[in-house]
GROMACS .gro file of C-alpha atoms in nm:
model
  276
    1UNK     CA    1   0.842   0.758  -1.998
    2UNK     CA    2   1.053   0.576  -1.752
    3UNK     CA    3   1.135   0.218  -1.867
    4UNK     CA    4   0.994  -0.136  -1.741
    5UNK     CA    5   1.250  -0.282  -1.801
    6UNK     CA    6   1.562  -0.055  -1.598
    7UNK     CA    7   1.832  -0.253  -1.530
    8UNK     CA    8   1.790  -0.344  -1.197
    9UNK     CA    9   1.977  -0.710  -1.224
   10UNK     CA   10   2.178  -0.611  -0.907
   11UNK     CA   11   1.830  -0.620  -0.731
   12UNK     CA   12   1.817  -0.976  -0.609
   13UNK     CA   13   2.201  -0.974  -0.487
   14UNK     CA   14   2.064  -0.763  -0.201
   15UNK     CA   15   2.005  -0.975   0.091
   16UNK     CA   16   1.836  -0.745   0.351
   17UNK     CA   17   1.517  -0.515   0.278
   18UNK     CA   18   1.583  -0.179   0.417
   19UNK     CA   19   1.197  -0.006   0.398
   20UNK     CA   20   1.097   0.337   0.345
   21UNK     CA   21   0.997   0.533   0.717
   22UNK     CA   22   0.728   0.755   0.807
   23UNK     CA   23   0.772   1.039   0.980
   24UNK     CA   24   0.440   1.082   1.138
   25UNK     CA   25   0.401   0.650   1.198
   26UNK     CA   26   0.809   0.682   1.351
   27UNK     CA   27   0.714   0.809   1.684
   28UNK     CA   28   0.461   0.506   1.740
   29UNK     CA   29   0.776   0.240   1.776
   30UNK     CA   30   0.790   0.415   2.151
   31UNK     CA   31   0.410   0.224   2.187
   32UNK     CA   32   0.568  -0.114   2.023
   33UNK     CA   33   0.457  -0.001   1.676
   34UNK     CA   34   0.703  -0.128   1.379
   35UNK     CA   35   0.625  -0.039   0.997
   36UNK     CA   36   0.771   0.013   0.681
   37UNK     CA   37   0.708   0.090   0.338
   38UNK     CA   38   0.933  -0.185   0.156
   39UNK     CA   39   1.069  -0.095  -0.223
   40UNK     CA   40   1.176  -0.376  -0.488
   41UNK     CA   41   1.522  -0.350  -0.300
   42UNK     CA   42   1.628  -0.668  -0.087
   43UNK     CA   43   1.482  -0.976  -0.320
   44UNK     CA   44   1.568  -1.260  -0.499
   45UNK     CA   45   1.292  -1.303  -0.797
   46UNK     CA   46   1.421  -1.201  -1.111
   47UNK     CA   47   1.324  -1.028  -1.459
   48UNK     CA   48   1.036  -0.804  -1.415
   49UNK     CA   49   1.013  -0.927  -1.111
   50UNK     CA   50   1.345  -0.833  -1.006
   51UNK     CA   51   1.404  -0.767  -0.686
   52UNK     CA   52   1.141  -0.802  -0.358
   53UNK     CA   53   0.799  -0.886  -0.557
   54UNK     CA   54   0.568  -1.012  -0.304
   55UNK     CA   55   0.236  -1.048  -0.555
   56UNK     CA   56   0.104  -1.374  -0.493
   57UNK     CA   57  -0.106  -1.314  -0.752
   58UNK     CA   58   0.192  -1.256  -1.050
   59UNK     CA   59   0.342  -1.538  -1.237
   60UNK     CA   60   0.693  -1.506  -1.027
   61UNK     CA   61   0.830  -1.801  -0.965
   62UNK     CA   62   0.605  -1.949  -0.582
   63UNK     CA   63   0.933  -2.008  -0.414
   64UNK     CA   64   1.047  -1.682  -0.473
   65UNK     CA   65   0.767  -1.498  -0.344
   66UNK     CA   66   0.773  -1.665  -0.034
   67UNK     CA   67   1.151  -1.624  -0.001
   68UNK     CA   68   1.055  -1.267  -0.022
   69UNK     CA   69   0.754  -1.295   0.195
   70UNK     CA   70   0.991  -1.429   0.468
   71UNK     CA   71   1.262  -1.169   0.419
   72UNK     CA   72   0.962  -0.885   0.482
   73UNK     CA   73   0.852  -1.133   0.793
   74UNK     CA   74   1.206  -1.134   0.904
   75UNK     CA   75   1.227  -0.724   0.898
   76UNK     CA   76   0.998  -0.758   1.153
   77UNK     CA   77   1.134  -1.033   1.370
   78UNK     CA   78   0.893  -1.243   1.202
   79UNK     CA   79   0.843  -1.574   0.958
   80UNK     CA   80   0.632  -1.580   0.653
   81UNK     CA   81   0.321  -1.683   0.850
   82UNK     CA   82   0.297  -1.365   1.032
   83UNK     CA   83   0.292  -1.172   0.751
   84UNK     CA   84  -0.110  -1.145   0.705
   85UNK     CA   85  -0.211  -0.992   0.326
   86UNK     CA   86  -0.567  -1.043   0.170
   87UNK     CA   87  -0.675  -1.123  -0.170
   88UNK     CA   88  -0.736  -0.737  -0.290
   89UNK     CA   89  -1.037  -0.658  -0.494
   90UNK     CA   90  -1.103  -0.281  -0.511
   91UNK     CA   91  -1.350  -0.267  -0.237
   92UNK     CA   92  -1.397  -0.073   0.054
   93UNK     CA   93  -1.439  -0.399   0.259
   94UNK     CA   94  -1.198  -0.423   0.558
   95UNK     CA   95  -1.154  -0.754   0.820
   96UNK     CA   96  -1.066  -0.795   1.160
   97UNK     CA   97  -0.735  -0.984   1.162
   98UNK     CA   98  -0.713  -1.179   1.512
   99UNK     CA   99  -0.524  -1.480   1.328
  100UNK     CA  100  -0.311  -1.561   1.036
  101UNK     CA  101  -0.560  -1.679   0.719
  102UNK     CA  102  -0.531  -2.005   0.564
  103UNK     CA  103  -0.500  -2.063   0.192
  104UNK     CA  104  -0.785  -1.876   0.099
  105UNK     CA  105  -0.755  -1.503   0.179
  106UNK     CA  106  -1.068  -1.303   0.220
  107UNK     CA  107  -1.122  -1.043  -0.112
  108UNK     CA  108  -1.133  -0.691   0.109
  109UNK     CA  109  -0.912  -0.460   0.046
  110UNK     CA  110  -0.795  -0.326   0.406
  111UNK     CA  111  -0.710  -0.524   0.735
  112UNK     CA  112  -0.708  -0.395   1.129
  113UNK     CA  113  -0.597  -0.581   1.481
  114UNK     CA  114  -0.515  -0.526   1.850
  115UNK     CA  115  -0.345  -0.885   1.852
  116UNK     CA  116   0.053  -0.888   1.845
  117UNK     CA  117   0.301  -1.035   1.631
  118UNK     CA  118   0.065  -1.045   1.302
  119UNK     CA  119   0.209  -0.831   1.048
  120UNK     CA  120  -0.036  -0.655   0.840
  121UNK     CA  121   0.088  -0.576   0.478
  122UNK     CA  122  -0.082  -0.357   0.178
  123UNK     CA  123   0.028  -0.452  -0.170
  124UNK     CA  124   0.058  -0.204  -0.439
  125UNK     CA  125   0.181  -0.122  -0.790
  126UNK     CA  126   0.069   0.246  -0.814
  127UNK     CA  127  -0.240   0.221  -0.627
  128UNK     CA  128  -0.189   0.368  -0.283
  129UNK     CA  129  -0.115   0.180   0.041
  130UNK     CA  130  -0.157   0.313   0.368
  131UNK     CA  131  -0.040   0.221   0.720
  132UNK     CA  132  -0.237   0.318   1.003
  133UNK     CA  133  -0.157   0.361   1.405
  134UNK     CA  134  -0.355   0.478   1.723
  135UNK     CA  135  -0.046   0.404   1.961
  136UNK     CA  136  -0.221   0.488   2.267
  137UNK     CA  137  -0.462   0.207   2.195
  138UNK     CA  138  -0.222  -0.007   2.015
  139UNK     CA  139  -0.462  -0.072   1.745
  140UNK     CA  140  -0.321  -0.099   1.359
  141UNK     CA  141  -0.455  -0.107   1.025
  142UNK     CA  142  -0.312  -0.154   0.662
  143UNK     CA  143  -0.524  -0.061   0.357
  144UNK     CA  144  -0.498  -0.081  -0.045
  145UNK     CA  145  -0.668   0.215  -0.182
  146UNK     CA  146  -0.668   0.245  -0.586
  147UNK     CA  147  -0.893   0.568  -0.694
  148UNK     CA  148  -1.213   0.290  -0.689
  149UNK     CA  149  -1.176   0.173  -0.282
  150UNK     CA  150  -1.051   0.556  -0.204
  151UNK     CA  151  -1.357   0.688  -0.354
  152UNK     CA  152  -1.573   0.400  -0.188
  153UNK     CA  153  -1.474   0.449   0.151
  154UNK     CA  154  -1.216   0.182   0.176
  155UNK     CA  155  -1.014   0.471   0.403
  156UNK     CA  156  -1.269   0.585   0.632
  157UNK     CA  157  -1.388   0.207   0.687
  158UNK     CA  158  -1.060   0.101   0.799
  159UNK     CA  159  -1.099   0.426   1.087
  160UNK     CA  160  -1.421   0.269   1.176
  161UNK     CA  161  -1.276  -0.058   1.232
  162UNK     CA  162  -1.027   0.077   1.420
  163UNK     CA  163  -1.233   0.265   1.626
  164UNK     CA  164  -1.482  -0.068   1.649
  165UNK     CA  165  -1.159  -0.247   1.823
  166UNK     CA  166  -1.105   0.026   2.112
  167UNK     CA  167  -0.911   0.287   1.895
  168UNK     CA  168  -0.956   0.691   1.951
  169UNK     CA  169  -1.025   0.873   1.601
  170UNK     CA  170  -0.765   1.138   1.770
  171UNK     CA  171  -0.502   0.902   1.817
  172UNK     CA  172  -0.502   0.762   1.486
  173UNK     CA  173  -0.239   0.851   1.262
  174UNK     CA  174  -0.161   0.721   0.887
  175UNK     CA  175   0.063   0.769   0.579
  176UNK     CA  176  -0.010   0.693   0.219
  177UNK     CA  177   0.331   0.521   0.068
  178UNK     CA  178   0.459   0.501  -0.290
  179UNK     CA  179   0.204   0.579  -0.553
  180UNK     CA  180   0.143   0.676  -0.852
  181UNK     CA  181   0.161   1.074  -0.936
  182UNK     CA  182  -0.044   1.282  -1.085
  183UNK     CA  183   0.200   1.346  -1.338
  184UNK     CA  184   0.170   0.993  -1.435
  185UNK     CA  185  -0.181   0.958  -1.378
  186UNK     CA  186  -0.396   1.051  -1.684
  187UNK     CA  187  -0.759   0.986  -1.708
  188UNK     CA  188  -1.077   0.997  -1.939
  189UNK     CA  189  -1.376   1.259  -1.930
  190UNK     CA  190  -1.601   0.955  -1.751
  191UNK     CA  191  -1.329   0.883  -1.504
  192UNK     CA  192  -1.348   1.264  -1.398
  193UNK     CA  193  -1.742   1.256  -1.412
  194UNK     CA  194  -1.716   0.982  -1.144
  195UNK     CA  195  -1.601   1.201  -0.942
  196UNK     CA  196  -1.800   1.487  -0.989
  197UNK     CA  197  -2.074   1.294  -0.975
  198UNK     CA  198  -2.024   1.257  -0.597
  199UNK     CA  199  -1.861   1.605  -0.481
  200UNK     CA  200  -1.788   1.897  -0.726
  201UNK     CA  201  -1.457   1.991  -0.508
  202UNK     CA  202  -1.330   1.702  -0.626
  203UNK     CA  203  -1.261   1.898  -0.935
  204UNK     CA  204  -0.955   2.079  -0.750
  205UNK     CA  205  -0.763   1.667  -0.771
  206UNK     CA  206  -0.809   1.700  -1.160
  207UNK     CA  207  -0.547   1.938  -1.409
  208UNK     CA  208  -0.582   1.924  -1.755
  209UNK     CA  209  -0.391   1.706  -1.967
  210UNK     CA  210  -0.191   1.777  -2.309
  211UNK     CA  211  -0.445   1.493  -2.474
  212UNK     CA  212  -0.777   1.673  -2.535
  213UNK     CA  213  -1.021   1.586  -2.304
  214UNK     CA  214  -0.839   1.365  -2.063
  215UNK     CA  215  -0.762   1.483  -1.716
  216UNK     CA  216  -0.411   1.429  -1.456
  217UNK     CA  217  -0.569   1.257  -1.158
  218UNK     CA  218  -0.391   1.361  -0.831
  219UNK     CA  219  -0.476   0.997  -0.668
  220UNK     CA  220  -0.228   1.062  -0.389
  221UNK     CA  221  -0.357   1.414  -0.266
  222UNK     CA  222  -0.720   1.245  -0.270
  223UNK     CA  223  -0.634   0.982  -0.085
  224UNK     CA  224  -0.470   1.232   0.201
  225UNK     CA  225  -0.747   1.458   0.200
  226UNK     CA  226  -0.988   1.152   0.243
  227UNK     CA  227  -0.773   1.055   0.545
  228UNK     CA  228  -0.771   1.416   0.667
  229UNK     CA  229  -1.135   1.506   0.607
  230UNK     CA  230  -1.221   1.183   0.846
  231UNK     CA  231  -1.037   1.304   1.139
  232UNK     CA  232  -0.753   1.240   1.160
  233UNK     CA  233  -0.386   1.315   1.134
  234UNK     CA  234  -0.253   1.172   0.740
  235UNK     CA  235   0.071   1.283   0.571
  236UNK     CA  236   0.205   1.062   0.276
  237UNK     CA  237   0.542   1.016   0.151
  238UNK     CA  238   0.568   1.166  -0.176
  239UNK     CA  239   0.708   0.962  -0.373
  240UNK     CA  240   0.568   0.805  -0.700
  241UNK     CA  241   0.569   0.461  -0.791
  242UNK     CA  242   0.591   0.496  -1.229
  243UNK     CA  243   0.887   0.773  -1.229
  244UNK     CA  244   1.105   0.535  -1.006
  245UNK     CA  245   1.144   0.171  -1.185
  246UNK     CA  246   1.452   0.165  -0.967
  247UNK     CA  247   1.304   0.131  -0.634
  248UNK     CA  248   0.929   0.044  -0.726
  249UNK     CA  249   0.715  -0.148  -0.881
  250UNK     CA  250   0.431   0.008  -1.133
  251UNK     CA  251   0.130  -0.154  -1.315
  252UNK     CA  252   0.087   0.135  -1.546
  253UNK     CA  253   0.453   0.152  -1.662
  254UNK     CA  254   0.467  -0.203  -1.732
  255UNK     CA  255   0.121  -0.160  -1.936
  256UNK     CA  256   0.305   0.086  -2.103
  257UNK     CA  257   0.591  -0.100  -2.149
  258UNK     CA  258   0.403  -0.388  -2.305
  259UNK     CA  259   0.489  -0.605  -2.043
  260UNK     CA  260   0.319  -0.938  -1.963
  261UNK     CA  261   0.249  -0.890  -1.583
  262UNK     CA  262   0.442  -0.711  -1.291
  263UNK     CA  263   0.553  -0.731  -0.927
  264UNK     CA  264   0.424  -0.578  -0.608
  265UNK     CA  265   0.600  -0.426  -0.308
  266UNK     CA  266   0.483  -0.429   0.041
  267UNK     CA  267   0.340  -0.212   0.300
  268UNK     CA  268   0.323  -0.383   0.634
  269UNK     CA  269   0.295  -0.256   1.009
  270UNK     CA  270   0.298  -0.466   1.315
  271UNK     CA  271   0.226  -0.450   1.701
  272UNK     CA  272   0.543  -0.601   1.854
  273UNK     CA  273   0.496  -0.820   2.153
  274UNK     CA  274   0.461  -1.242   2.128
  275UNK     CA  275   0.145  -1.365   1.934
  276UNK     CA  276  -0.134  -1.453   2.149
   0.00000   0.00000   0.00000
């Protein structure tokens, strides 16, 4: 397995995030539409942290984090206040953002606006975050879909709120970032019956693994489909977030690892224009 604990010291030297682009989300910057899909790379917090660790919720060092925070903010044209994020529980809750939150961050697990200048951002660690557009409406979302808020509706209730705001389901694009693989991605006979449970075709996200029993969940391909199977248009970018300690952040490696806690990079998107 691919080690926690890489050497990525170089990590924090970098003084500039340079994010990860989507091709299908690209063409919105035309409508005023900025994202990006931000790696470990262009941080200062060190360790297992190394690099661009934006979990508010890790034991990093506060100061660092925010340093971070602003460098993300600053990608955007931004400071660390724009940078909305919520307190992520799983769910398949989403808020309208017309405002920056105060201390306390509302637990849902997905985030749309029409306002400009707030930068919506999805944190993940092998779960999947996705960045979502309608750029003829100028409406945005961000969401933070792990298998339990993908299988919830988390995905489709982030559409909804888009489409609440003014959004056209036919407008709307989206793209699943860094994740973990399938290849990385084994699970129990119950996990697999959860699914089942709900749809039978579900089966066709599940391969067998070498451990008897126990099943290769294809989280990313779910996720897409999910997208996909609500209308529309969802591509993702392939790339997983365990085989690649050099560029991202993974809960499960560090698990494996024996590790006491781990970062979190950033998906964020972001309607350019002043703040109202």
């Amino acid at each position: 397995m691919p080690s926690s604990t890489h050497d990525v010291a170089h990590l924090q030297h970098e003084t500039r995030p340079s994010p990860l682009q989507s091709a299908l989300l690209a063409p919105c910057e035309s409508a005023g539409i900025a994202h990006g899909f931000f790696t470990r790379h262009g941080g200062i917090s060190t360790g297992i942290y190394a690099g661009l660790n934006i979990g508010l919720g890790s034991h990093d060092d506060p100061a660092h984090v925010h340093e971070n925070r602003a460098r993300v903010a600053g990608w955007f044209g931004g400071e660390e206040a724009d940078l909305v994020t919520v307190h992520q529980v799983h769910s398949p809750d989403v808020v309208t953002v017309t405002e920056p939150f105060g201390a306390e961050r509302p637990q849902v697990d997905a985030m749309v606006t029409d306002r400009p200048g707030l930068i919506l951002g999805a944190l993940a660690a092998d779960c999947g975050p996705i960045l979502f557009a309608d750029p003829v409406s100028r409406i945005i979302g961000a969401a933070h879909a792990g298998w339990k808020g993908a299988l919830t509706g988390v995905l489709e209730n982030t559409i909804e709120a888009m489409i609440a705001l003014g959004a056209a389901r036919t407008s709307i694009v989206a793209t699943l970032g860094p994740s973990i693989s399938a290849k990385a991605y084994e699970v129990g006979p119950e996990f697999v019956e959860r699914f089942l449970a709900l749809d039978p075709a579900y089966q066709q996200f599940f391969t067998p693994s070498t451990k008897p029993g126990h099943s290769m969940f294809d989280l990313p391909g779910f996720t897409v489909k999910r997208l996909t199977d609500a209308g529309i248009a969802a591509d993702m970018l392939g790339l997983c977030t365990y085989g690649d300690p050099e560029r991202f952040f993974s809960y499960r490696r560090t698990t494996h690892a024996g590790e006491p806690d781990y970062g979190r990079q950033i998906s964020a998107i972001m309607l350019q224009g002043p703040r109202a």
